[in-house]
CSV table of C-alpha atoms in Angstrom, one decimal:
chain,number,residue,atom,x,y,z
T,1,MET,CA,113.0,100.2,96.2
T,2,HIS,CA,110.0,101.4,97.7
T,3,LEU,CA,106.8,99.9,97.2
T,4,VAL,CA,104.1,102.9,97.3
T,5,GLN,CA,100.4,102.3,98.0
T,6,PHE,CA,97.4,104.3,97.6
T,7,LEU,CA,93.1,104.0,98.3
T,8,LEU,CA,91.1,105.4,95.9
T,9,PRO,CA,87.4,105.8,96.3
T,10,LEU,CA,85.3,103.5,94.5
T,11,ARG,CA,82.5,106.2,94.2
T,12,ASP,CA,81.9,109.8,94.8
T,13,ASN,CA,80.6,111.9,97.8
T,14,ASP,CA,77.1,110.4,96.3
T,15,GLY,CA,77.6,106.9,96.2
T,16,ARG,CA,77.9,107.1,92.5
T,17,PRO,CA,80.5,104.7,91.1
T,18,PHE,CA,83.6,106.2,89.6
T,19,PRO,CA,83.7,105.8,85.7
T,20,SER,CA,86.0,103.1,85.0
T,21,ALA,CA,88.2,105.2,82.4
T,22,GLU,CA,89.3,107.0,85.5
T,23,PHE,CA,91.0,103.7,87.0
T,24,ASP,CA,92.3,102.5,83.4
T,25,ARG,CA,94.0,106.9,83.3
T,26,VAL,CA,95.3,106.4,86.7
T,27,ASN,CA,96.9,102.7,85.3
T,28,ARG,CA,98.4,104.4,82.8
T,29,GLU,CA,100.4,107.1,83.9
T,30,LEU,CA,100.9,104.4,86.5
T,31,THR,CA,102.6,102.2,84.0
T,32,ASP,CA,104.1,105.2,81.7
T,33,ARG,CA,105.7,106.6,84.7
T,34,PHE,CA,107.4,103.5,86.1
T,35,GLY,CA,107.2,100.5,83.9
T,36,GLY,CA,104.3,98.8,85.4
T,37,VAL,CA,101.4,98.7,88.1
T,38,THR,CA,99.2,96.7,90.5
T,39,ALA,CA,95.8,97.3,91.9
T,40,TYR,CA,93.3,95.0,93.3
T,41,LEU,CA,89.9,96.0,91.6
T,42,ARG,CA,87.8,93.1,91.9
T,43,SER,CA,88.1,93.2,96.0
T,44,PRO,CA,88.0,96.2,97.6
T,45,ALA,CA,88.8,96.7,101.2
T,46,ARG,CA,86.4,99.2,103.0
T,47,GLY,CA,88.0,102.1,104.8
T,48,ALA,CA,86.4,103.6,108.3
T,49,TRP,CA,87.0,106.7,110.2
T,50,ARG,CA,86.1,109.4,112.2
T,51,GLU,CA,85.2,112.7,111.5
T,52,ASP,CA,85.9,115.2,113.3
T,53,GLY,CA,82.3,115.7,115.0
T,54,GLY,CA,83.3,112.0,115.9
T,55,ASP,CA,80.7,110.8,113.1
T,56,VAL,CA,82.1,107.1,111.3
T,57,THR,CA,82.5,107.3,108.3
T,58,HIS,CA,82.7,104.2,104.9
T,59,ASP,CA,84.7,104.1,102.4
T,60,ASP,CA,85.0,101.2,99.8
T,61,VAL,CA,88.6,102.1,98.0
T,62,THR,CA,90.6,100.1,95.9
T,63,ILE,CA,94.5,100.1,96.1
T,64,ILE,CA,96.7,100.8,93.5
T,65,GLU,CA,101.3,100.5,94.0
T,66,VAL,CA,104.1,100.6,92.5
T,67,MET,CA,107.9,99.8,93.0
T,68,ASP,CA,109.4,103.1,92.4
T,69,ASP,CA,113.6,103.0,92.1
T,70,ASP,CA,114.0,107.1,93.1
T,71,LEU,CA,111.6,107.4,95.7
T,72,ASP,CA,110.4,111.7,94.1
T,73,ARG,CA,108.0,112.9,96.7
T,74,ALA,CA,107.7,115.6,95.2
T,75,TRP,CA,106.3,114.7,92.3
T,76,TRP,CA,104.4,111.7,94.6
T,77,GLN,CA,103.1,115.0,96.5
T,78,SER,CA,101.6,116.0,93.3
T,79,TYR,CA,100.1,113.1,91.7
T,80,ARG,CA,98.5,112.6,95.1
T,81,HIS,CA,97.0,116.6,94.8
T,82,GLU,CA,96.0,115.6,91.6
T,83,LEU,CA,94.0,112.9,91.9
T,84,GLU,CA,92.4,114.4,95.2
T,85,ALA,CA,90.8,117.0,92.3
T,86,ARG,CA,90.1,114.7,89.3
T,87,PHE,CA,88.5,112.4,92.4
T,88,ARG,CA,86.8,114.7,94.3
T,89,GLN,CA,88.0,113.6,97.8
T,90,ASP,CA,90.0,115.7,100.4
T,91,GLU,CA,92.5,113.3,100.8
T,92,ILE,CA,93.8,110.5,99.2
T,93,ILE,CA,96.3,108.7,100.7
T,94,VAL,CA,99.0,107.8,99.6
T,95,ARG,CA,101.7,105.0,101.7
T,96,ALA,CA,105.5,104.4,100.6
T,97,THR,CA,107.4,101.4,102.3
T,98,GLN,CA,111.4,100.7,101.5
T,99,THR,CA,111.4,97.1,100.3
T,100,GLU,CA,113.6,94.7,98.7
T,101,ARG,CA,113.2,92.9,95.6
T,102,LEU,CA,113.9,89.1,96.6
């Protein structure tokens, strides 16, 4: 079993918040496919990274996670590309860790 997490920005590149319907859609899609989802919407994380030119960029993100019994890397890659287009991002971080349900 894998815990798959991804980070979605709360605002677009102009600082406008994404509509809550976008996050609801992601939750619905993942619940339909995996039977459940956890979204940390009320306490956003603050990300920081260095751009190619050396400037540090910040972003408020929400963490979405699902438990995936059979990690289908091709499906996750396709879904990541879809989210990158919908949220107008160069890259959305998706990470998976092997986990055990206790």
